[in-house]
CSV table of C-alpha atoms and ligand atoms in Angstrom, one decimal:
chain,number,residue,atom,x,y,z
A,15,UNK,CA,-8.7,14.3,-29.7
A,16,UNK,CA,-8.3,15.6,-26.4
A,17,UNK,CA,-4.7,15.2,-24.9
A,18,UNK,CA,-4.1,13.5,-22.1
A,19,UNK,CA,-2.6,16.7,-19.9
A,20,UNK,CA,-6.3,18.1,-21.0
A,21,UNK,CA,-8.0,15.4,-19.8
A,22,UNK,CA,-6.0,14.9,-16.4
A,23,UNK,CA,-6.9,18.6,-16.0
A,24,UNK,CA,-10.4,18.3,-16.6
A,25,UNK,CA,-10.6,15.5,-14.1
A,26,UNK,CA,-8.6,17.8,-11.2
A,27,UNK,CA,-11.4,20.6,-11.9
A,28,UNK,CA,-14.6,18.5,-11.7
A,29,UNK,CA,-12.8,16.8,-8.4
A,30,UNK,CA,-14.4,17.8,-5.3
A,31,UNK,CA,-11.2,16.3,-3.4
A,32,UNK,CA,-8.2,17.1,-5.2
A,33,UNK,CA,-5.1,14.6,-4.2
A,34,UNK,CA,-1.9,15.1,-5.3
A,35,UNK,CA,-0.3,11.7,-4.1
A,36,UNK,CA,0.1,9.5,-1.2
A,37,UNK,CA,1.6,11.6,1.5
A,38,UNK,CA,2.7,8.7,4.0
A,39,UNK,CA,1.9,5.2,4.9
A,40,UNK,CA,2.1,5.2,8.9
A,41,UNK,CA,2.1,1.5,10.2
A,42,UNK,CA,1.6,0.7,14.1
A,43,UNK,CA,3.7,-2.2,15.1
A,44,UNK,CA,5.3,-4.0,18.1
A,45,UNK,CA,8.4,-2.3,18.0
A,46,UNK,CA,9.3,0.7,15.7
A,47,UNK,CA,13.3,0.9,16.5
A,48,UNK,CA,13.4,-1.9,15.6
A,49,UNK,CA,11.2,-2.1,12.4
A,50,UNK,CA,12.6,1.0,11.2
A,51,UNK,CA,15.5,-0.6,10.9
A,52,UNK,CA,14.3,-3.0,9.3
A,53,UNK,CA,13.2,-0.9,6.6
A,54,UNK,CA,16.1,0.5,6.3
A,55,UNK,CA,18.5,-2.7,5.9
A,56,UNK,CA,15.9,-4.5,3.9
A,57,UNK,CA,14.2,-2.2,2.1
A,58,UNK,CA,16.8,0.7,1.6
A,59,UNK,CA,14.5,3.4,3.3
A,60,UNK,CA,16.3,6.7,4.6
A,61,UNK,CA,16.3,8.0,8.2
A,62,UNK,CA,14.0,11.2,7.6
A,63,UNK,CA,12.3,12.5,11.4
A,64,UNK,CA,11.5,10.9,14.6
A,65,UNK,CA,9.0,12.0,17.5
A,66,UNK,CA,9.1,10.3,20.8
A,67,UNK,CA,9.5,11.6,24.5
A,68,UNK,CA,12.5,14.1,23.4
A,69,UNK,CA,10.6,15.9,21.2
A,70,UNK,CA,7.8,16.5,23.8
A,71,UNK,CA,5.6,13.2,22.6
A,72,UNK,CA,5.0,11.4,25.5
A,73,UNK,CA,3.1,8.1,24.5
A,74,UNK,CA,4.6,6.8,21.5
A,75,UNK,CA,7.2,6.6,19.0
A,76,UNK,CA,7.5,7.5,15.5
A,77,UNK,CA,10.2,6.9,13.0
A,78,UNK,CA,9.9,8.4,9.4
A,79,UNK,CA,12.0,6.7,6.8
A,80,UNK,CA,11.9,7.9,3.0
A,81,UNK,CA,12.6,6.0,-0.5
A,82,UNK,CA,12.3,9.1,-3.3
A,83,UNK,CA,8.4,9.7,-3.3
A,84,UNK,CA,7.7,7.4,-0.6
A,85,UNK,CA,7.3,7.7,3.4
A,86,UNK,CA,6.7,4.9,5.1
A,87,UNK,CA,6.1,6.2,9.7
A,88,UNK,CA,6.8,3.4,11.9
A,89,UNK,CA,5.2,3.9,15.6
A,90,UNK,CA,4.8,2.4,18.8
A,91,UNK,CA,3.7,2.7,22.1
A,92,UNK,CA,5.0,3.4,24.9
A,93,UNK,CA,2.0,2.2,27.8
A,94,UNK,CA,-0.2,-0.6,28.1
A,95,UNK,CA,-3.4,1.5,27.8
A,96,UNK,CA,-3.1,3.4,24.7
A,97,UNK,CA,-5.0,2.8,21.4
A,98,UNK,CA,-1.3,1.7,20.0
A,99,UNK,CA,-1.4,-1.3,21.8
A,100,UNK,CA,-4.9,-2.3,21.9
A,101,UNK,CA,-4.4,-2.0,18.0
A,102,UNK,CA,-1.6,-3.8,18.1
A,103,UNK,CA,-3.0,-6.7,20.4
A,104,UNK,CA,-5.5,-7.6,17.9
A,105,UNK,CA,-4.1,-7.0,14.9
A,106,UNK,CA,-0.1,-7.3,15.1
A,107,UNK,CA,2.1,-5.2,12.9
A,108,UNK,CA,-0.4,-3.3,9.9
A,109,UNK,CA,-1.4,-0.2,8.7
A,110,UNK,CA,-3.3,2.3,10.1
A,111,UNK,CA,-2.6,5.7,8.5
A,112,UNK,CA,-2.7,5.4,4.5
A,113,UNK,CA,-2.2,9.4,5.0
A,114,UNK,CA,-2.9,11.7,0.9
A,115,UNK,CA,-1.5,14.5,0.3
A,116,UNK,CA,-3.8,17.7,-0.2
A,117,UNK,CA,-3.7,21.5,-1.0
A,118,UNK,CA,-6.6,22.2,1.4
A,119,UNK,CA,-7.3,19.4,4.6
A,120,UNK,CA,-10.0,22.0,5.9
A,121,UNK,CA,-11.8,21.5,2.9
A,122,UNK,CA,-11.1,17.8,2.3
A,123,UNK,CA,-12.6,16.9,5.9
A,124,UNK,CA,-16.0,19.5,4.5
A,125,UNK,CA,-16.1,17.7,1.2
A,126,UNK,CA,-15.7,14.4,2.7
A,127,UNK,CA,-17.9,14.3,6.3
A,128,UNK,CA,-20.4,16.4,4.3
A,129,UNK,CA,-20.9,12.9,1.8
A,130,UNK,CA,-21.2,10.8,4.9
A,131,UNK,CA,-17.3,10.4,5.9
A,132,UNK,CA,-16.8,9.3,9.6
A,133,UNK,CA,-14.5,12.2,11.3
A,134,UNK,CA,-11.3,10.7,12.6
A,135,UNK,CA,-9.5,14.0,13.1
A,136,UNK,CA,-11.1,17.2,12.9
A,137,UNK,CA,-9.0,19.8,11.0
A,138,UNK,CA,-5.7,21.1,12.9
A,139,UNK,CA,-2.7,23.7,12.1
A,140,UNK,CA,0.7,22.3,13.6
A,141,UNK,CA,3.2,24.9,13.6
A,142,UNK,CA,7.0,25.4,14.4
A,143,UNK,CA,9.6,27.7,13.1
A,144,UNK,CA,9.7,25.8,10.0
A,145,UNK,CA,5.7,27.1,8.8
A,146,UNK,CA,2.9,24.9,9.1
A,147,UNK,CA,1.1,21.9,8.4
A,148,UNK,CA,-2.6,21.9,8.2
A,149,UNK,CA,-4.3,17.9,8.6
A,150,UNK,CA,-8.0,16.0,9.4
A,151,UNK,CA,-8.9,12.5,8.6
A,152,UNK,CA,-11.8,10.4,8.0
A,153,UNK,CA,-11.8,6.3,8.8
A,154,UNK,CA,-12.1,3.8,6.1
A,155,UNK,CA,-12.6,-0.2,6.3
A,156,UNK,CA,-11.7,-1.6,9.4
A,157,UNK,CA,-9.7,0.1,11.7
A,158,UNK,CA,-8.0,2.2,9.0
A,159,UNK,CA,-8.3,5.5,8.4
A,160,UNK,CA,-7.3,8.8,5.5
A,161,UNK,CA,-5.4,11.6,7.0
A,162,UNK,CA,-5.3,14.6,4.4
A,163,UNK,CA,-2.0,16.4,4.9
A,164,UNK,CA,-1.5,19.8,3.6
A,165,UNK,CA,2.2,20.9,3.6
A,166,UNK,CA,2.5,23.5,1.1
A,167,UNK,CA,3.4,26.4,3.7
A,168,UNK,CA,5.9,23.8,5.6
A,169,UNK,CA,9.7,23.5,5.1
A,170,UNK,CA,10.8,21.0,7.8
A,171,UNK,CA,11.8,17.7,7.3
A,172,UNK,CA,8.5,16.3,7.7
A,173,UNK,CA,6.1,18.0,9.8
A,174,UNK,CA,6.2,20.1,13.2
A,175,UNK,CA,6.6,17.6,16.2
A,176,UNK,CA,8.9,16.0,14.7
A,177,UNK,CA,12.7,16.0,15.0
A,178,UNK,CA,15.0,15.4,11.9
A,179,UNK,CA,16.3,12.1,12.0
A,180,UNK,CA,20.1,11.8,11.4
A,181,UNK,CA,21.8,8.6,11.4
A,182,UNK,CA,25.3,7.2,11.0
A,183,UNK,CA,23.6,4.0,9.1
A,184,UNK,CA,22.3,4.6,6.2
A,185,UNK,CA,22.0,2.0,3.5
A,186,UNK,CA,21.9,2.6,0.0
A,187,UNK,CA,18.4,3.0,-1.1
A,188,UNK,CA,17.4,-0.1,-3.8
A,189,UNK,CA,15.5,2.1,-6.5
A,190,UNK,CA,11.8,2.3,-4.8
A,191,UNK,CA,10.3,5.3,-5.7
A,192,UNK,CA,6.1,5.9,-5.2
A,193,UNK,CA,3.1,4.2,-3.6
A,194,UNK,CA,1.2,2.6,-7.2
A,195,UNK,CA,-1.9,1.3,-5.1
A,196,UNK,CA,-2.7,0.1,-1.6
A,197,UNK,CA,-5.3,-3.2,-1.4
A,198,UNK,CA,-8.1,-3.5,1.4
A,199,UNK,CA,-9.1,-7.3,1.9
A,200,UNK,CA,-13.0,-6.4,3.7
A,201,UNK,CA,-15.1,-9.4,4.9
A,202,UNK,CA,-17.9,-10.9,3.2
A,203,UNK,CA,-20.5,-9.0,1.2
A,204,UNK,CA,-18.4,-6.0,1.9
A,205,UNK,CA,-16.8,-4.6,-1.2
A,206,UNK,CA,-19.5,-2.9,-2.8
A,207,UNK,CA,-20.2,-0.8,0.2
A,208,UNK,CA,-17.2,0.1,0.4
A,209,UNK,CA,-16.8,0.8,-3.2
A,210,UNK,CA,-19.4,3.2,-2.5
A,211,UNK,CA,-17.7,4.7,0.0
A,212,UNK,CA,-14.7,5.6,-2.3
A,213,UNK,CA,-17.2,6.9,-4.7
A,214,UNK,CA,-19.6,8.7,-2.8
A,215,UNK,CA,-17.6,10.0,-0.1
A,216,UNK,CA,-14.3,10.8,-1.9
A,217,UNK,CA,-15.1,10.9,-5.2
A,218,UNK,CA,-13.3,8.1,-6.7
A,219,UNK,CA,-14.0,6.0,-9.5
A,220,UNK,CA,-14.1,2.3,-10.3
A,221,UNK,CA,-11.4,1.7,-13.3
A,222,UNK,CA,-11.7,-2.5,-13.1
A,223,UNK,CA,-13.1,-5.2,-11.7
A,224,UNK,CA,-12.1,-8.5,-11.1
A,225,UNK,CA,-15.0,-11.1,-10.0
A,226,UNK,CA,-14.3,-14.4,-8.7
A,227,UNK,CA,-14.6,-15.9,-12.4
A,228,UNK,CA,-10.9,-14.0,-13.2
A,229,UNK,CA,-9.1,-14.5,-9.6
A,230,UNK,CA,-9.9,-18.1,-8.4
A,231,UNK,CA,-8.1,-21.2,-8.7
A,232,UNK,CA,-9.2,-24.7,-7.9
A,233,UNK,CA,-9.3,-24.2,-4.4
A,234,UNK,CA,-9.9,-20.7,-3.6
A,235,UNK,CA,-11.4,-17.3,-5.1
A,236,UNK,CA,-11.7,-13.4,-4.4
A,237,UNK,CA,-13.5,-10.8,-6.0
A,238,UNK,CA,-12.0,-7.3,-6.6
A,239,UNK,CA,-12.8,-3.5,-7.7
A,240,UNK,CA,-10.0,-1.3,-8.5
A,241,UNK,CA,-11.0,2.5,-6.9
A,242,UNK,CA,-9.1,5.5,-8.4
A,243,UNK,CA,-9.1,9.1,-8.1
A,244,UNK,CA,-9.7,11.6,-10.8
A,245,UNK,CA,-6.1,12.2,-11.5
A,246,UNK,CA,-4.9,8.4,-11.1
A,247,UNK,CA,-2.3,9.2,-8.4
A,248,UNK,CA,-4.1,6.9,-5.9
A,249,UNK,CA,-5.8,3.8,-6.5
A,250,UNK,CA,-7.1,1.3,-3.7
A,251,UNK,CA,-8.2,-1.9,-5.0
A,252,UNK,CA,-11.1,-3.7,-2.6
A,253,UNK,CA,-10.9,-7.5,-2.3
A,254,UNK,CA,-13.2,-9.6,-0.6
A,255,UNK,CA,-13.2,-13.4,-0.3
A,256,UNK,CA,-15.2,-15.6,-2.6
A,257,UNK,CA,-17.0,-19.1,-2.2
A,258,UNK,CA,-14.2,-21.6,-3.1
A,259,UNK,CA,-13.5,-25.3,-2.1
A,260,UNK,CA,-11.0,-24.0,0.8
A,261,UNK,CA,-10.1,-21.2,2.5
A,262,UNK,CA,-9.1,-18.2,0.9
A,263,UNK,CA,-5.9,-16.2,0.9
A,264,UNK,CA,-8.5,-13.0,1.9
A,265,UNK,CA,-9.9,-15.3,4.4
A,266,UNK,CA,-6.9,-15.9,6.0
A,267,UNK,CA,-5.8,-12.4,6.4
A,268,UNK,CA,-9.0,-11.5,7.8
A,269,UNK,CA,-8.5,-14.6,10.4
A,270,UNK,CA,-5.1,-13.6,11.2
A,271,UNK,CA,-5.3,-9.6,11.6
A,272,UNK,CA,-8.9,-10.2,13.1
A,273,UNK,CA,-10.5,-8.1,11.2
A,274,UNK,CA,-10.9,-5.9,7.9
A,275,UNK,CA,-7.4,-4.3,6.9
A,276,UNK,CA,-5.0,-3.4,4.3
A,277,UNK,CA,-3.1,-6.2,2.5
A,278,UNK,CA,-0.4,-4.8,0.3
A,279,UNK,CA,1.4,-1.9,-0.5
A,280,UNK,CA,2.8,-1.7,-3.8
A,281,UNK,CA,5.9,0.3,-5.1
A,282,UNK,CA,6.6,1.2,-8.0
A,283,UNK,CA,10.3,0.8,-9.5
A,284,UNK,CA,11.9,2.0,-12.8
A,285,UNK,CA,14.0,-1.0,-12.7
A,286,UNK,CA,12.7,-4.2,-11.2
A,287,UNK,CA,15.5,-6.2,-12.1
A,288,UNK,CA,17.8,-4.3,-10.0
A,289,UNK,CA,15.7,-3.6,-7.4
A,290,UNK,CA,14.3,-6.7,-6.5
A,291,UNK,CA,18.1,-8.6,-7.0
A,292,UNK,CA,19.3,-5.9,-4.4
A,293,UNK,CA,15.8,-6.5,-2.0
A,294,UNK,CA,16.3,-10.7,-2.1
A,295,UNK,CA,20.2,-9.8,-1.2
A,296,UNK,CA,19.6,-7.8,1.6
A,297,UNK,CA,17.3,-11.0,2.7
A,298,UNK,CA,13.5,-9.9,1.7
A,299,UNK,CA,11.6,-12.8,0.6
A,300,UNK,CA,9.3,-13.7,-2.1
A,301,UNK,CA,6.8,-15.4,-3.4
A,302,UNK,CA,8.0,-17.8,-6.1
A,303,UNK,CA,6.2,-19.3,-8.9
A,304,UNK,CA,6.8,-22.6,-10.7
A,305,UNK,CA,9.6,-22.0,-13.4
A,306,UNK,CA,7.2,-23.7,-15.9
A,307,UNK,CA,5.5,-20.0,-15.7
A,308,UNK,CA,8.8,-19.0,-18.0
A,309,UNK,CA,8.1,-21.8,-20.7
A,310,UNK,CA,5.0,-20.1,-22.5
A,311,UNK,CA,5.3,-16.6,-21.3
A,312,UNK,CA,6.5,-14.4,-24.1
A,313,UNK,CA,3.7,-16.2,-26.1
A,314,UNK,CA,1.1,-14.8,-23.5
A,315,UNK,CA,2.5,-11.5,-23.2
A,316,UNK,CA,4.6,-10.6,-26.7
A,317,UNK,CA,7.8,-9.5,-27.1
A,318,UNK,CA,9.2,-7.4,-24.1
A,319,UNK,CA,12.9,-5.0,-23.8
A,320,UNK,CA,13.9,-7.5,-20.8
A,321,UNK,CA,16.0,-10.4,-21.4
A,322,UNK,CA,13.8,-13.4,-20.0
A,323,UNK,CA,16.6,-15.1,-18.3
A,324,UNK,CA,16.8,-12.6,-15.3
A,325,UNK,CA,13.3,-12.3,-14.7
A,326,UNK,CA,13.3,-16.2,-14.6
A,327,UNK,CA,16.1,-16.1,-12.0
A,328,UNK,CA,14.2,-13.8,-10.1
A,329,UNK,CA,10.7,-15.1,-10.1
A,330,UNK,CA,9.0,-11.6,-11.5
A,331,UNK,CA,5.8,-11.9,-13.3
A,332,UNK,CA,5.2,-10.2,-16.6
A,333,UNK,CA,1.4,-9.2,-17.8
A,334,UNK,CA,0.0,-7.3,-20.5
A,335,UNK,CA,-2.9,-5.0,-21.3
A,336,UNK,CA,-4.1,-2.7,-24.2
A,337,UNK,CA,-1.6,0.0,-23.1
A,338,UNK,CA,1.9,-1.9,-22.5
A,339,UNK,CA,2.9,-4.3,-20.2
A,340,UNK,CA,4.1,-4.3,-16.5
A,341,UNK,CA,6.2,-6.3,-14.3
A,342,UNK,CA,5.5,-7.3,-10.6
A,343,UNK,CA,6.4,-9.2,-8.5
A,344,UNK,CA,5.2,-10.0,-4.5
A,345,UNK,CA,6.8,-10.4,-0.9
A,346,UNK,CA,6.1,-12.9,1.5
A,347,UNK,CA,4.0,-11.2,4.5
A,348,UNK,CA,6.5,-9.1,6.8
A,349,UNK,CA,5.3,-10.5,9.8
A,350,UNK,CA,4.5,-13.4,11.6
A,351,UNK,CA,0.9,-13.8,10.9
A,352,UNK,CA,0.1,-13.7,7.5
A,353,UNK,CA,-1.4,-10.6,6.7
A,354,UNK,CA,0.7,-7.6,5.1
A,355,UNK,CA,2.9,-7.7,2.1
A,356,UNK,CA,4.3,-5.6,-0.5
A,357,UNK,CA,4.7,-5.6,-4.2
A,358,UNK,CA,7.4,-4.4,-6.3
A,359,UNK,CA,6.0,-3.0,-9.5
A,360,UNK,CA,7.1,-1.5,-12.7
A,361,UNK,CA,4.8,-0.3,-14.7
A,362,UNK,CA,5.8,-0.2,-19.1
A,363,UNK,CA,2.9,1.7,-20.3
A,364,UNK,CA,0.2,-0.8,-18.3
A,365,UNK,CA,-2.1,1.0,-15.8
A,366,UNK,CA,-3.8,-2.4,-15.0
A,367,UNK,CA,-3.1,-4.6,-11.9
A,368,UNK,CA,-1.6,-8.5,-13.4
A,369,UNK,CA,-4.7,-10.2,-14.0
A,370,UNK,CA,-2.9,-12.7,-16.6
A,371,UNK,CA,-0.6,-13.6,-13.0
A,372,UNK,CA,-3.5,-14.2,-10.2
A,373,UNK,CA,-3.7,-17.7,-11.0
A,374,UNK,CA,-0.1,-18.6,-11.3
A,375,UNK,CA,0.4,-16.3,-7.8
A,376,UNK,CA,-2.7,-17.7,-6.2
A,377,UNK,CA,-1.3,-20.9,-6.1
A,378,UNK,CA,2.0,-19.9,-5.1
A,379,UNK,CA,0.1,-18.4,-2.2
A,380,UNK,CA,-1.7,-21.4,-1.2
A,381,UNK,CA,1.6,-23.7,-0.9
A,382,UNK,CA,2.3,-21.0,1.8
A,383,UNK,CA,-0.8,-21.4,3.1
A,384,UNK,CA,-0.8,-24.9,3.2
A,385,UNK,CA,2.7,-25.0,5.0
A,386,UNK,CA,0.9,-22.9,7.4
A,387,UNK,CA,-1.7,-25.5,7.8
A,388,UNK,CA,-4.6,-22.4,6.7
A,389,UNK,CA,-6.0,-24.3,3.8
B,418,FE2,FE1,-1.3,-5.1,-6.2
């Protein structure tokens, strides 16, 4: 049988766009001061590099923040007329950079505009004393887009126009420590194309599906399509509403952000327990479902190395496949409208996504909704 270090290096070789990881999530918003420290109270992220007017950027801010393998850019503008606010106009807070990390972005903007990839940066060599950093990007749904960063001849803090970032506040981090997946919500009819696009342009693959059969309750339904590169270090499920009685939770965000965008980030934690008590302390705030969801659960999912009564306290979900089970739980949106979220995941041998939990979730999400009057 082949091993699984075999088969991982199988998939690298046949893989025309090699990605080691997620290299950074970069989210425009309002006001990035003030959002990176946000992150930093609420979230436990560490002051890593700013750019701004001091370090010679003259129409925006940026503030890095890292958690372990995660870096999460926070920018704003600075004038009336640049893309920064025009994008944050329509869409408020939300992600536009969801940037992979690469050993060659020359190549990965040939392999990727050569399948039909829509050039969003053409290939560029930053340099400082520190070495270089070689990036290009392609857009993906919406107003999104993939920035391929290549660092491996770069020894700065995080890449040359930036500044390191030291700062006399500096929270304990809670115990978040990669990017698991990033979800899409794209309108109507527009999941398989861009399905397609994740296969046919950057080679991914669709690991699981999820129609509107599996992810609908009484009221409302989505369908979904779990994309993966070869290796499995980057996976971007694709949702898009389905017909149900009322307005769905991807209809909503698609109202709200106006427009196509990406609806949560998930983290992955070795110790959800800890990590999400520490989170709801320092006054993040999640979605809760019905403590009935307790009374039959270790008869849906089998015996598990948590005690129950925690994860009842806490509200985190518990779902099983063939290869283990995981535990997850989800954030109320982080902004006023109600568009982005995270999740806070630990995975115990499960590489799937909490099916057994959409419908128990779903309708946790549609009290919000209906306090918001969206339903
Ligand atoms: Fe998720």
């Amino acid at each position: 049988m082949e091993s699984t270090l075999e088969k991982l290096v199988q998939a690298t070789q046949n893989d025309f766009l090699p990605l080691n990881g997620t290299d950074y999530i970069e989210l425009w918003v309002g006001n990035a001061k003030q959002a990176a420290h946000f992150y930093k109270t609420a979230f436990g992220f560490q002051s890593l590099a700013y750019a701004g007017p001091e370090t010679g950027v003259k129409d925006r801010t940026s503030y890095v923040l890292v958690q372990n393998k995660m870096r999460l850019m926070l920018t704003s503008p600075l004038h009336s007329d640049s893309e920064i606010a025009v994008h944050h106009k329509k869409h408020g807070d939300g992600v536009k950079v969801l940037a992979l990390w690469v050993d060659d972005a020359y190549d990965a903007f040939e392999q990727t505009t050569k399948r039909g990839g829509k050039a969003y940066m053409q290939p560029i060599t930053l340099t400082d004393e520190q070495g270089e950093v070689r990036m290009s990007g392609i857009h993906t749904y919406g107003e999104v887009v993939h920035l391929f960063i290549e660092r491996k001849n770069y020894a700065g803090a995080f890449m040359p126009g930036f500044r390191k970032w030291e700062s006399t506040y500096n929270p304990e981090p809670v115990g978040l420590l990669y990017v698991d997946h990033c979800v899409g919500n794209v309108g109507w009819n527009q999941m398989n194309p861009w399905v397609s696009f994740y296969e046919n342009v950057m080679g991914f693959k669709n690991i699981l599906s999820f129609d509107d059969k599996d992810i609908s309750t009484e009221y409302s339904a989505l369908m979904s399509k779990v994309m993966s590169n070869g290796n499995g270090f980057v996976k971007f499920p694709i949702n898009e509403p389905a017909e149900g009685k009322r307005k769905s939770q991807v209809e909503e965000y698609l109202e709200f952000y106006e427009g196509e965008g990406t609806q949560h980030i998930a983290i992955a934690t070795h110790d959800i327990v800890s990590t999400v008590k520490q989170l709801m302390a320092r006054g993040v705030e999640f979605l809760k479902v019905p403590n009935t969801y307790y009374d039959d659960l270790l008869d849906r999912v089998g015996p598990i190395d948590e005690p129950l009564e925690p994860l009842k306290e806490l509200g985190i979900l518990v779902d099983r496949d063939e290869e283990g089970y995981l535990l997850q739980l989800f954030t109320k949106p982080v902004e006023d409208r109600p568009t982005m979220f995270y999740e806070i995941i630990q995975r115990k041998g499960a590489k799937s996504f909490g099916k057994g939990n959409f419908k128990a979730l779903f309708e946790a999400i549609e009290r919000e909704q209906e306090l918001r009057g969206n339903i």
